PDB file of C-alpha atoms in Angstrom:
ATOM      1  CA  MET A   1     116.362 148.960  65.731  1.00  0.00           C
ATOM      2  CA  GLU A   2     119.759 148.891  65.311  1.00  0.00           C
ATOM      3  CA  PHE A   3     121.180 147.911  61.563  1.00  0.00           C
ATOM      4  CA  VAL A   4     124.529 146.047  60.844  1.00  0.00           C
ATOM      5  CA  LEU A   5     124.035 144.676  57.003  1.00  0.00           C
ATOM      6  CA  THR A   6     121.626 146.975  55.893  1.00  0.00           C
ATOM      7  CA  PRO A   7     123.298 150.251  53.759  1.00  0.00           C
ATOM      8  CA  GLU A   8     123.312 153.485  55.576  1.00  0.00           C
ATOM      9  CA  GLU A   9     121.776 154.995  52.424  1.00  0.00           C
ATOM     10  CA  ALA A  10     118.948 152.453  52.627  1.00  0.00           C
ATOM     11  CA  GLN A  11     118.165 152.521  56.970  1.00  0.00           C
ATOM     12  CA  SER A  12     115.872 155.241  56.832  1.00  0.00           C
ATOM     13  CA  THR A  13     113.578 153.785  54.070  1.00  0.00           C
ATOM     14  CA  ALA A  14     113.647 150.423  56.626  1.00  0.00           C
ATOM     15  CA  GLN A  15     113.047 153.014  59.668  1.00  0.00           C
ATOM     16  CA  ALA A  16     110.050 154.147  57.581  1.00  0.00           C
ATOM     17  CA  VAL A  17     108.693 150.722  57.064  1.00  0.00           C
ATOM     18  CA  ILE A  18     108.970 149.359  60.547  1.00  0.00           C
ATOM     19  CA  LYS A  19     107.401 152.376  61.569  1.00  0.00           C
ATOM     20  CA  HIS A  20     104.145 151.576  59.378  1.00  0.00           C
ATOM     21  CA  LEU A  21     104.401 147.776  60.299  1.00  0.00           C
ATOM     22  CA  GLU A  22     104.192 148.395  64.065  1.00  0.00           C
ATOM     23  CA  SER A  23     101.064 150.606  63.305  1.00  0.00           C
ATOM     24  CA  GLU A  24      99.509 148.129  61.519  1.00  0.00           C
ATOM     25  CA  LYS A  25      99.898 145.826  64.501  1.00  0.00           C
ATOM     26  CA  TYR A  26     103.075 142.706  63.205  1.00  0.00           C
ATOM     27  CA  LYS A  27     105.649 141.709  65.427  1.00  0.00           C
ATOM     28  CA  VAL A  28     109.045 142.990  63.410  1.00  0.00           C
ATOM     29  CA  THR A  29     112.558 142.179  63.942  1.00  0.00           C
ATOM     30  CA  VAL A  30     115.452 142.783  61.748  1.00  0.00           C
ATOM     31  CA  GLU A  31     118.068 141.164  59.958  1.00  0.00           C
ATOM     32  CA  ILE A  32     117.320 137.801  61.120  1.00  0.00           C
ATOM     33  CA  GLY A  33     117.114 134.712  59.427  1.00  0.00           C
ATOM     34  CA  VAL A  34     114.100 133.523  57.709  1.00  0.00           C
ATOM     35  CA  ARG A  35     115.247 129.737  58.856  1.00  0.00           C
ATOM     36  CA  ASP A  36     118.578 127.772  59.909  1.00  0.00           C
ATOM     37  CA  ASP A  37     118.294 126.497  56.624  1.00  0.00           C
ATOM     38  CA  ILE A  38     118.121 129.703  54.374  1.00  0.00           C
ATOM     39  CA  PRO A  39     120.725 131.909  55.045  1.00  0.00           C
ATOM     40  CA  PHE A  40     119.434 135.580  53.578  1.00  0.00           C
ATOM     41  CA  ARG A  41     118.555 137.716  56.110  1.00  0.00           C
ATOM     42  CA  PRO A  42     116.013 140.298  54.755  1.00  0.00           C
ATOM     43  CA  THR A  43     116.110 143.477  56.140  1.00  0.00           C
ATOM     44  CA  ILE A  44     113.044 143.432  57.847  1.00  0.00           C
ATOM     45  CA  SER A  45     110.243 140.120  59.379  1.00  0.00           C
ATOM     46  CA  ALA A  46     107.362 140.858  60.155  1.00  0.00           C
ATOM     47  CA  VAL A  47     104.668 138.594  61.251  1.00  0.00           C
ATOM     48  CA  LYS A  48     100.955 138.841  62.507  1.00  0.00           C
ATOM     49  CA  SER A  49      98.073 136.817  62.009  1.00  0.00           C
ATOM     50  CA  GLY A  50     100.272 133.698  60.927  1.00  0.00           C
ATOM     51  CA  MET A  51     101.601 135.524  58.083  1.00  0.00           C
ATOM     52  CA  SER A  52     105.166 136.342  57.764  1.00  0.00           C
ATOM     53  CA  ARG A  53     106.151 139.591  55.726  1.00  0.00           C
ATOM     54  CA  TYR A  54     110.078 139.725  54.503  1.00  0.00           C
ATOM     55  CA  ILE A  55     111.291 142.779  53.115  1.00  0.00           C
ATOM     56  CA  GLU A  56     114.638 143.885  51.626  1.00  0.00           C
ATOM     57  CA  ALA A  57     114.906 147.879  52.124  1.00  0.00           C
ATOM     58  CA  GLN A  58     117.117 149.252  48.962  1.00  0.00           C
ATOM     59  CA  SER A  59     119.088 152.566  48.176  1.00  0.00           C
ATOM     60  CA  VAL A  60     119.261 151.285  44.506  1.00  0.00           C
ATOM     61  CA  PRO A  61     116.481 148.698  43.214  1.00  0.00           C
ATOM     62  CA  GLN A  62     118.185 145.821  42.400  1.00  0.00           C
ATOM     63  CA  TYR A  63     115.922 142.297  42.367  1.00  0.00           C
ATOM     64  CA  THR A  64     119.228 140.423  44.044  1.00  0.00           C
ATOM     65  CA  GLN A  65     120.103 137.233  44.581  1.00  0.00           C
ATOM     66  CA  GLY A  66     119.412 136.574  47.767  1.00  0.00           C
ATOM     67  CA  VAL A  67     115.745 137.722  47.471  1.00  0.00           C
ATOM     68  CA  ARG A  68     115.794 135.529  44.628  1.00  0.00           C
ATOM     69  CA  ASP A  69     116.490 132.696  46.370  1.00  0.00           C
ATOM     70  CA  LEU A  70     113.663 133.260  49.064  1.00  0.00           C
ATOM     71  CA  VAL A  71     111.472 133.804  46.465  1.00  0.00           C
ATOM     72  CA  HIS A  72     112.247 130.793  45.081  1.00  0.00           C
ATOM     73  CA  ARG A  73     112.055 128.738  48.148  1.00  0.00           C
ATOM     74  CA  ALA A  74     109.388 130.057  49.131  1.00  0.00           C
ATOM     75  CA  GLY A  75     107.683 128.969  46.377  1.00  0.00           C
ATOM     76  CA  VAL A  76     108.573 125.316  46.280  1.00  0.00           C
ATOM     77  CA  GLU A  77     108.010 124.852  49.825  1.00  0.00           C
ATOM     78  CA  LYS A  78     104.726 127.051  49.644  1.00  0.00           C
ATOM     79  CA  PHE A  79     105.640 129.251  52.432  1.00  0.00           C
ATOM     80  CA  TYR A  80     102.651 131.583  54.049  1.00  0.00           C
ATOM     81  CA  CYS A  81     104.174 134.535  53.032  1.00  0.00           C
ATOM     82  CA  GLU A  82     105.039 138.031  51.018  1.00  0.00           C
ATOM     83  CA  ILE A  83     108.131 139.083  49.977  1.00  0.00           C
ATOM     84  CA  TYR A  84     108.568 142.802  49.115  1.00  0.00           C
ATOM     85  CA  ILE A  85     111.854 145.140  48.551  1.00  0.00           C
ATOM     86  CA  ALA A  86     111.469 148.584  49.557  1.00  0.00           C
ATOM     87  CA  VAL A  87     113.076 151.420  48.139  1.00  0.00           C
ATOM     88  CA  ALA A  88     112.740 155.559  48.563  1.00  0.00           C
ATOM     89  CA  MET A  89     109.576 156.952  45.935  1.00  0.00           C
ATOM     90  CA  SER A  90     112.621 159.127  44.208  1.00  0.00           C
ATOM     91  CA  ALA A  91     114.677 155.759  43.181  1.00  0.00           C
ATOM     92  CA  SER A  92     114.535 154.834  39.267  1.00  0.00           C
ATOM     93  CA  LEU A  93     112.761 152.109  38.641  1.00  0.00           C
ATOM     94  CA  SER A  94     113.904 150.378  35.499  1.00  0.00           C
ATOM     95  CA  GLY A  95     110.641 148.407  33.361  1.00  0.00           C
ATOM     96  CA  HIS A  96     112.983 145.223  33.586  1.00  0.00           C
ATOM     97  CA  PHE A  97     113.203 145.458  37.445  1.00  0.00           C
ATOM     98  CA  LEU A  98     109.312 145.906  38.011  1.00  0.00           C
ATOM     99  CA  ASN A  99     108.678 142.955  34.934  1.00  0.00           C
ATOM    100  CA  GLU A 100     110.847 140.924  37.146  1.00  0.00           C
ATOM    101  CA  LEU A 101     109.327 141.575  40.669  1.00  0.00           C
ATOM    102  CA  SER A 102     105.784 140.943  38.755  1.00  0.00           C
ATOM    103  CA  ARG A 103     106.557 137.577  37.159  1.00  0.00           C
ATOM    104  CA  ASP A 104     107.888 136.406  40.538  1.00  0.00           C
ATOM    105  CA  GLY A 105     105.008 137.990  42.424  1.00  0.00           C
ATOM    106  CA  VAL A 106     107.602 140.052  44.834  1.00  0.00           C
ATOM    107  CA  GLY A 107     105.769 143.291  45.778  1.00  0.00           C
ATOM    108  CA  LEU A 108     107.005 146.512  45.606  1.00  0.00           C
ATOM    109  CA  ILE A 109     107.080 149.211  48.776  1.00  0.00           C
ATOM    110  CA  LEU A 110     107.919 153.074  47.842  1.00  0.00           C
ATOM    111  CA  VAL A 111     108.551 155.735  51.131  1.00  0.00           C
ATOM    112  CA  ASP A 112     108.089 159.439  50.153  1.00  0.00           C
ATOM    113  CA  SER A 113     110.144 161.704  51.445  1.00  0.00           C
ATOM    114  CA  GLN A 114     107.613 162.517  54.399  1.00  0.00           C
ATOM    115  CA  GLY A 115     108.539 158.983  55.611  1.00  0.00           C
ATOM    116  CA  LEU A 116     105.024 157.668  54.265  1.00  0.00           C
ATOM    117  CA  VAL A 117     104.244 154.269  53.110  1.00  0.00           C
ATOM    118  CA  SER A 118     102.566 152.727  50.341  1.00  0.00           C
ATOM    119  CA  ILE A 119     102.309 149.669  48.405  1.00  0.00           C
ATOM    120  CA  HIS A 120     102.946 150.028  45.331  1.00  0.00           C
ATOM    121  CA  ARG A 121     103.031 146.246  44.011  1.00  0.00           C
ATOM    122  CA  PRO A 122     101.336 143.773  46.230  1.00  0.00           C
ATOM    123  CA  ALA A 123     103.610 140.748  46.868  1.00  0.00           C
ATOM    124  CA  MET A 124     101.963 137.515  46.062  1.00  0.00           C
ATOM    125  CA  ASN A 125     101.496 135.024  48.887  1.00  0.00           C
ATOM    126  CA  PRO A 126     103.266 131.377  47.583  1.00  0.00           C
ATOM    127  CA  ALA A 127     100.815 129.477  50.321  1.00  0.00           C
ATOM    128  CA  LEU A 128      97.732 130.946  48.417  1.00  0.00           C
ATOM    129  CA  GLN A 129      98.596 130.362  44.798  1.00  0.00           C
ATOM    130  CA  VAL A 130      96.872 127.799  42.997  1.00  0.00           C
ATOM    131  CA  SER A 131      97.941 126.024  39.723  1.00  0.00           C
ATOM    132  CA  PRO A 132      95.022 124.226  37.827  1.00  0.00           C
ATOM    133  CA  ASP A 133      95.509 120.874  35.996  1.00  0.00           C
ATOM    134  CA  PRO A 134      97.046 122.514  32.542  1.00  0.00           C
ATOM    135  CA  THR A 135      95.145 119.529  31.059  1.00  0.00           C
ATOM    136  CA  LEU A 136      91.509 120.479  31.940  1.00  0.00           C
ATOM    137  CA  LYS A 137      89.072 120.834  29.034  1.00  0.00           C
ATOM    138  CA  LEU A 138      87.544 123.601  30.030  1.00  0.00           C
ATOM    139  CA  GLY A 139      85.599 124.302  26.798  1.00  0.00           C
ATOM    140  CA  ARG A 140      83.953 127.099  26.510  1.00  0.00           C
ATOM    141  CA  LEU A 141      84.392 127.941  30.566  1.00  0.00           C
ATOM    142  CA  LYS A 142      88.329 128.049  29.458  1.00  0.00           C
ATOM    143  CA  THR A 143      88.547 131.742  29.825  1.00  0.00           C
ATOM    144  CA  GLN A 144      85.968 132.822  32.501  1.00  0.00           C
ATOM    145  CA  VAL A 145      88.407 130.102  34.529  1.00  0.00           C
ATOM    146  CA  ARG A 146      91.506 131.162  33.790  1.00  0.00           C
ATOM    147  CA  GLU A 147      90.377 135.195  34.175  1.00  0.00           C
ATOM    148  CA  ALA A 148      88.847 133.828  37.924  1.00  0.00           C
ATOM    149  CA  VAL A 149      92.528 132.236  38.453  1.00  0.00           C
ATOM    150  CA  LYS A 150      94.607 134.858  37.655  1.00  0.00           C
ATOM    151  CA  ARG A 151      92.858 137.493  39.792  1.00  0.00           C
ATOM    152  CA  PHE A 152      92.833 134.893  43.039  1.00  0.00           C
ATOM    153  CA  ASN A 153      96.321 134.383  42.490  1.00  0.00           C
ATOM    154  CA  ALA A 154      96.606 138.332  42.243  1.00  0.00           C
ATOM    155  CA  GLY A 155      95.158 138.625  45.873  1.00  0.00           C
ATOM    156  CA  GLU A 156      91.405 139.025  44.586  1.00  0.00           C
ATOM    157  CA  ARG A 157      90.730 136.369  46.594  1.00  0.00           C
ATOM    158  CA  LYS A 158      86.947 136.844  47.875  1.00  0.00           C
ATOM    159  CA  ALA A 159      85.543 137.622  44.732  1.00  0.00           C
ATOM    160  CA  ALA A 160      87.432 135.107  42.591  1.00  0.00           C
ATOM    161  CA  LEU A 161      86.575 132.464  44.848  1.00  0.00           C
ATOM    162  CA  GLN A 162      82.530 134.404  44.606  1.00  0.00           C
ATOM    163  CA  GLU A 163      83.264 133.970  40.932  1.00  0.00           C
ATOM    164  CA  MET A 164      84.359 130.354  40.769  1.00  0.00           C
ATOM    165  CA  CYS A 165      81.383 129.331  43.139  1.00  0.00           C
ATOM    166  CA  GLU A 166      78.803 131.246  40.297  1.00  0.00           C
ATOM    167  CA  ILE A 167      80.711 129.146  37.526  1.00  0.00           C
ATOM    168  CA  VAL A 168      80.324 125.483  39.162  1.00  0.00           C
ATOM    169  CA  GLU A 169      76.547 126.748  40.496  1.00  0.00           C
ATOM    170  CA  GLY A 170      75.302 127.683  37.007  1.00  0.00           C
ATOM    171  CA  GLU A 171      77.087 124.844  35.459  1.00  0.00           C
ATOM    172  CA  THR A 172      75.356 122.267  38.092  1.00  0.00           C
ATOM    173  CA  GLY A 173      72.254 124.301  37.082  1.00  0.00           C
ATOM    174  CA  ARG A 174      72.630 123.562  33.256  1.00  0.00           C
ATOM    175  CA  LEU A 175      73.560 120.124  34.080  1.00  0.00           C
ATOM    176  CA  VAL A 176      70.157 118.779  35.867  1.00  0.00           C
ATOM    177  CA  LYS A 177      68.032 120.808  33.138  1.00  0.00           C
ATOM    178  CA  LYS A 178      69.636 118.493  30.493  1.00  0.00           C
ATOM    179  CA  LEU A 179      68.906 115.917  32.315  1.00  0.00           C
ATOM    180  CA  ALA A 180      65.039 116.746  33.159  1.00  0.00           C
ATOM    181  CA  LYS A 181      64.451 118.243  29.178  1.00  0.00           C
ATOM    182  CA  LYS A 182      66.719 114.849  27.762  1.00  0.00           C
ATOM    183  CA  ALA A 183      63.992 113.014  30.224  1.00  0.00           C
ATOM    184  CA  TRP A 184      66.688 111.719  32.127  1.00  0.00           C
ATOM    185  CA  VAL A 185      64.876 112.406  35.096  1.00  0.00           C
ATOM    186  CA  SER A 186      61.757 112.647  36.482  1.00  0.00           C
ATOM    187  CA  THR A 187      61.420 115.988  38.017  1.00  0.00           C
ATOM    188  CA  SER A 188      60.861 118.942  35.317  1.00  0.00           C
ATOM    189  CA  GLU A 189      62.551 121.707  34.130  1.00  0.00           C
ATOM    190  CA  ALA A 190      59.669 124.598  36.251  1.00  0.00           C
ATOM    191  CA  ALA A 191      60.685 122.332  39.378  1.00  0.00           C
ATOM    192  CA  ILE A 192      64.629 122.236  38.522  1.00  0.00           C
ATOM    193  CA  GLU A 193      63.849 126.169  38.368  1.00  0.00           C
ATOM    194  CA  LYS A 194      63.009 126.684  41.560  1.00  0.00           C
ATOM    195  CA  MET A 195      65.837 124.359  43.696  1.00  0.00           C
ATOM    196  CA  ASP A 196      68.629 125.850  45.249  1.00  0.00           C
ATOM    197  CA  TRP A 197      71.800 124.521  44.088  1.00  0.00           C
ATOM    198  CA  SER A 198      72.356 121.767  47.043  1.00  0.00           C
ATOM    199  CA  ARG A 199      69.052 120.255  45.931  1.00  0.00           C
ATOM    200  CA  ARG A 200      70.247 120.269  42.338  1.00  0.00           C
ATOM    201  CA  ILE A 201      73.384 118.775  43.341  1.00  0.00           C
ATOM    202  CA  ASP A 202      71.070 116.146  45.554  1.00  0.00           C
ATOM    203  CA  LEU A 203      68.862 115.330  41.878  1.00  0.00           C
ATOM    204  CA  ALA A 204      72.078 114.991  39.734  1.00  0.00           C
ATOM    205  CA  ALA A 205      73.019 112.137  42.014  1.00  0.00           C
ATOM    206  CA  SER A 206      69.471 110.588  42.722  1.00  0.00           C
ATOM    207  CA  THR A 207      69.667 106.510  43.124  1.00  0.00           C
ATOM    208  CA  THR A 208      66.021 107.409  43.112  1.00  0.00           C
ATOM    209  CA  GLY A 209      64.994 110.166  40.263  1.00  0.00           C
ATOM    210  CA  TYR A 210      65.952 108.745  37.113  1.00  0.00           C
ATOM    211  CA  THR A 211      64.129 107.645  34.489  1.00  0.00           C
ATOM    212  CA  GLY A 212      64.281 105.188  31.439  1.00  0.00           C
ATOM    213  CA  GLY A 213      67.105 102.988  32.708  1.00  0.00           C
ATOM    214  CA  HIS A 214      68.993 105.623  33.000  1.00  0.00           C
ATOM    215  CA  SER A 215      71.891 105.708  36.185  1.00  0.00           C
ATOM    216  CA  PRO A 216      72.704 108.666  38.572  1.00  0.00           C
ATOM    217  CA  ILE A 217      75.296 110.383  36.118  1.00  0.00           C
ATOM    218  CA  VAL A 218      76.789 112.465  39.487  1.00  0.00           C
ATOM    219  CA  ASP A 219      78.910 109.669  41.811  1.00  0.00           C
ATOM    220  CA  ASP A 220      79.059 109.680  45.412  1.00  0.00           C
ATOM    221  CA  LYS A 221      82.682 111.422  45.084  1.00  0.00           C
ATOM    222  CA  LEU A 222      81.550 113.940  42.352  1.00  0.00           C
ATOM    223  CA  LYS A 223      78.333 114.743  44.740  1.00  0.00           C
ATOM    224  CA  GLN A 224      80.528 115.496  48.078  1.00  0.00           C
ATOM    225  CA  ASP A 225      82.929 117.237  46.212  1.00  0.00           C
ATOM    226  CA  LEU A 226      80.496 119.632  44.860  1.00  0.00           C
ATOM    227  CA  HIS A 227      78.581 120.014  48.351  1.00  0.00           C
ATOM    228  CA  SER A 228      81.876 120.542  49.820  1.00  0.00           C
ATOM    229  CA  PHE A 229      82.715 123.234  47.069  1.00  0.00           C
ATOM    230  CA  ARG A 230      79.503 124.790  48.007  1.00  0.00           C
ATOM    231  CA  GLY A 231      80.510 125.153  51.350  1.00  0.00           C
ATOM    232  CA  ALA A 232      82.798 127.662  50.259  1.00  0.00           C
ATOM    233  CA  ARG A 233      80.669 130.277  50.545  1.00  0.00           C
ATOM    234  CA  ASN A 234      80.545 129.990  53.721  1.00  0.00           C
ATOM    235  CA  LEU A 235      84.495 130.894  54.662  1.00  0.00           C
ATOM    236  CA  ILE A 236      83.986 133.845  52.369  1.00  0.00           C
ATOM    237  CA  ASP A 237      81.008 135.346  53.793  1.00  0.00           C
ATOM    238  CA  HIS A 238      82.251 134.357  57.416  1.00  0.00           C
ATOM    239  CA  ALA A 239      84.445 136.899  59.106  1.00  0.00           C
ATOM    240  CA  ALA A 240      87.421 135.212  61.068  1.00  0.00           C
ATOM    241  CA  ASN A 241      89.296 136.433  63.769  1.00  0.00           C
ATOM    242  CA  ALA A 242      92.910 136.930  63.841  1.00  0.00           C
ATOM    243  CA  ALA A 243      93.857 133.472  64.832  1.00  0.00           C
ATOM    244  CA  GLY A 244      91.314 131.640  62.177  1.00  0.00           C
ATOM    245  CA  GLU A 245      92.587 134.021  59.284  1.00  0.00           C
ATOM    246  CA  LYS A 246      95.424 131.872  58.013  1.00  0.00           C
ATOM    247  CA  LYS A 247      93.441 128.827  57.875  1.00  0.00           C
ATOM    248  CA  ARG A 248      90.418 130.441  56.231  1.00  0.00           C
ATOM    249  CA  GLN A 249      92.658 131.770  53.511  1.00  0.00           C
ATOM    250  CA  THR A 250      94.542 128.121  53.329  1.00  0.00           C
ATOM    251  CA  GLN A 251      90.900 126.991  52.771  1.00  0.00           C
ATOM    252  CA  PHE A 252      89.838 129.601  49.930  1.00  0.00           C
ATOM    253  CA  ALA A 253      93.227 128.033  48.228  1.00  0.00           C
ATOM    254  CA  GLU A 254      91.900 124.361  48.638  1.00  0.00           C
ATOM    255  CA  ARG A 255      88.429 125.796  47.406  1.00  0.00           C
ATOM    256  CA  MET A 256      89.942 127.573  44.631  1.00  0.00           C
ATOM    257  CA  CYS A 257      92.112 124.537  43.487  1.00  0.00           C
ATOM    258  CA  MET A 258      88.907 122.127  43.126  1.00  0.00           C
ATOM    259  CA  GLY A 259      86.427 125.189  40.958  1.00  0.00           C
ATOM    260  CA  PRO A 260      88.219 124.187  37.763  1.00  0.00           C
ATOM    261  CA  ARG A 261      88.385 120.303  37.957  1.00  0.00           C
ATOM    262  CA  LEU A 262      84.574 120.464  39.030  1.00  0.00           C
ATOM    263  CA  ALA A 263      83.713 123.057  36.183  1.00  0.00           C
ATOM    264  CA  GLY A 264      85.519 120.305  33.878  1.00  0.00           C
ATOM    265  CA  GLU A 265      83.924 117.483  35.565  1.00  0.00           C
ATOM    266  CA  LEU A 266      80.051 118.920  34.893  1.00  0.00           C
ATOM    267  CA  LEU A 267      80.805 120.282  31.231  1.00  0.00           C
ATOM    268  CA  SER A 268      81.676 116.643  30.549  1.00  0.00           C
ATOM    269  CA  LEU A 269      78.924 115.322  31.872  1.00  0.00           C
ATOM    270  CA  GLN A 270      76.612 117.928  30.319  1.00  0.00           C
ATOM    271  CA  ALA A 271      78.399 116.517  26.963  1.00  0.00           C
ATOM    272  CA  LYS A 272      76.920 112.700  28.158  1.00  0.00           C
ATOM    273  CA  VAL A 273      73.210 113.693  28.641  1.00  0.00           C
ATOM    274  CA  VAL A 274      71.859 113.040  24.908  1.00  0.00           C
TER     275      VAL A 274
END
């Protein structure tokens, strides 16, 4: 592939990255615009399974304005992509440069003297970033939920979503056990212990299981949301084919957005059972 915009000093780095991407079955093009209305033309554009990687090869590490503008646009419009800067392993990397990349979710690729490519810092995919409502009242769950969201945004999506599922399932269990302890429902705590998550959701929303004039504390909408969120485990366990991976990853993010809200709602409901 021929370069026109890429400085000669950075072309060997670019070639090594292209070779690596092609070995990973990416479709690679060089120095083309991301979109007609985006003037920046990264050194390398690569696509696989609906996900794009935009890589700027450099001889001297710089968080250039062109890369900044692309990062901003991708964040605003939630592009399903990853953005990287690629440099030689021998390049001098300042702490300021690394902090800026980390802050904005830009990845860093290093190429050694033998042409071997390694991802020093993975990029964040703007379409998969989760931002829970900052006004959510999460009480004792605040730190745990924030850590799970942080892990998800850093790329540990399956593990973080699994953790969020466990948080919401646990709070569902605490709610129905409290309903039994306070005699809001006729089901015993011992019987609840044997129930799975689905049955506990149904119990909390039951129109026939409550006693003493109490109404179901979980309404139909919350019941549907909890069952929908419970289905996240099927996403985690299901191995999608290449064509379906983008949809699956997007669904990961949608479910992860639900998790903190559901945890907060369950905490609030627990406080009402007295």
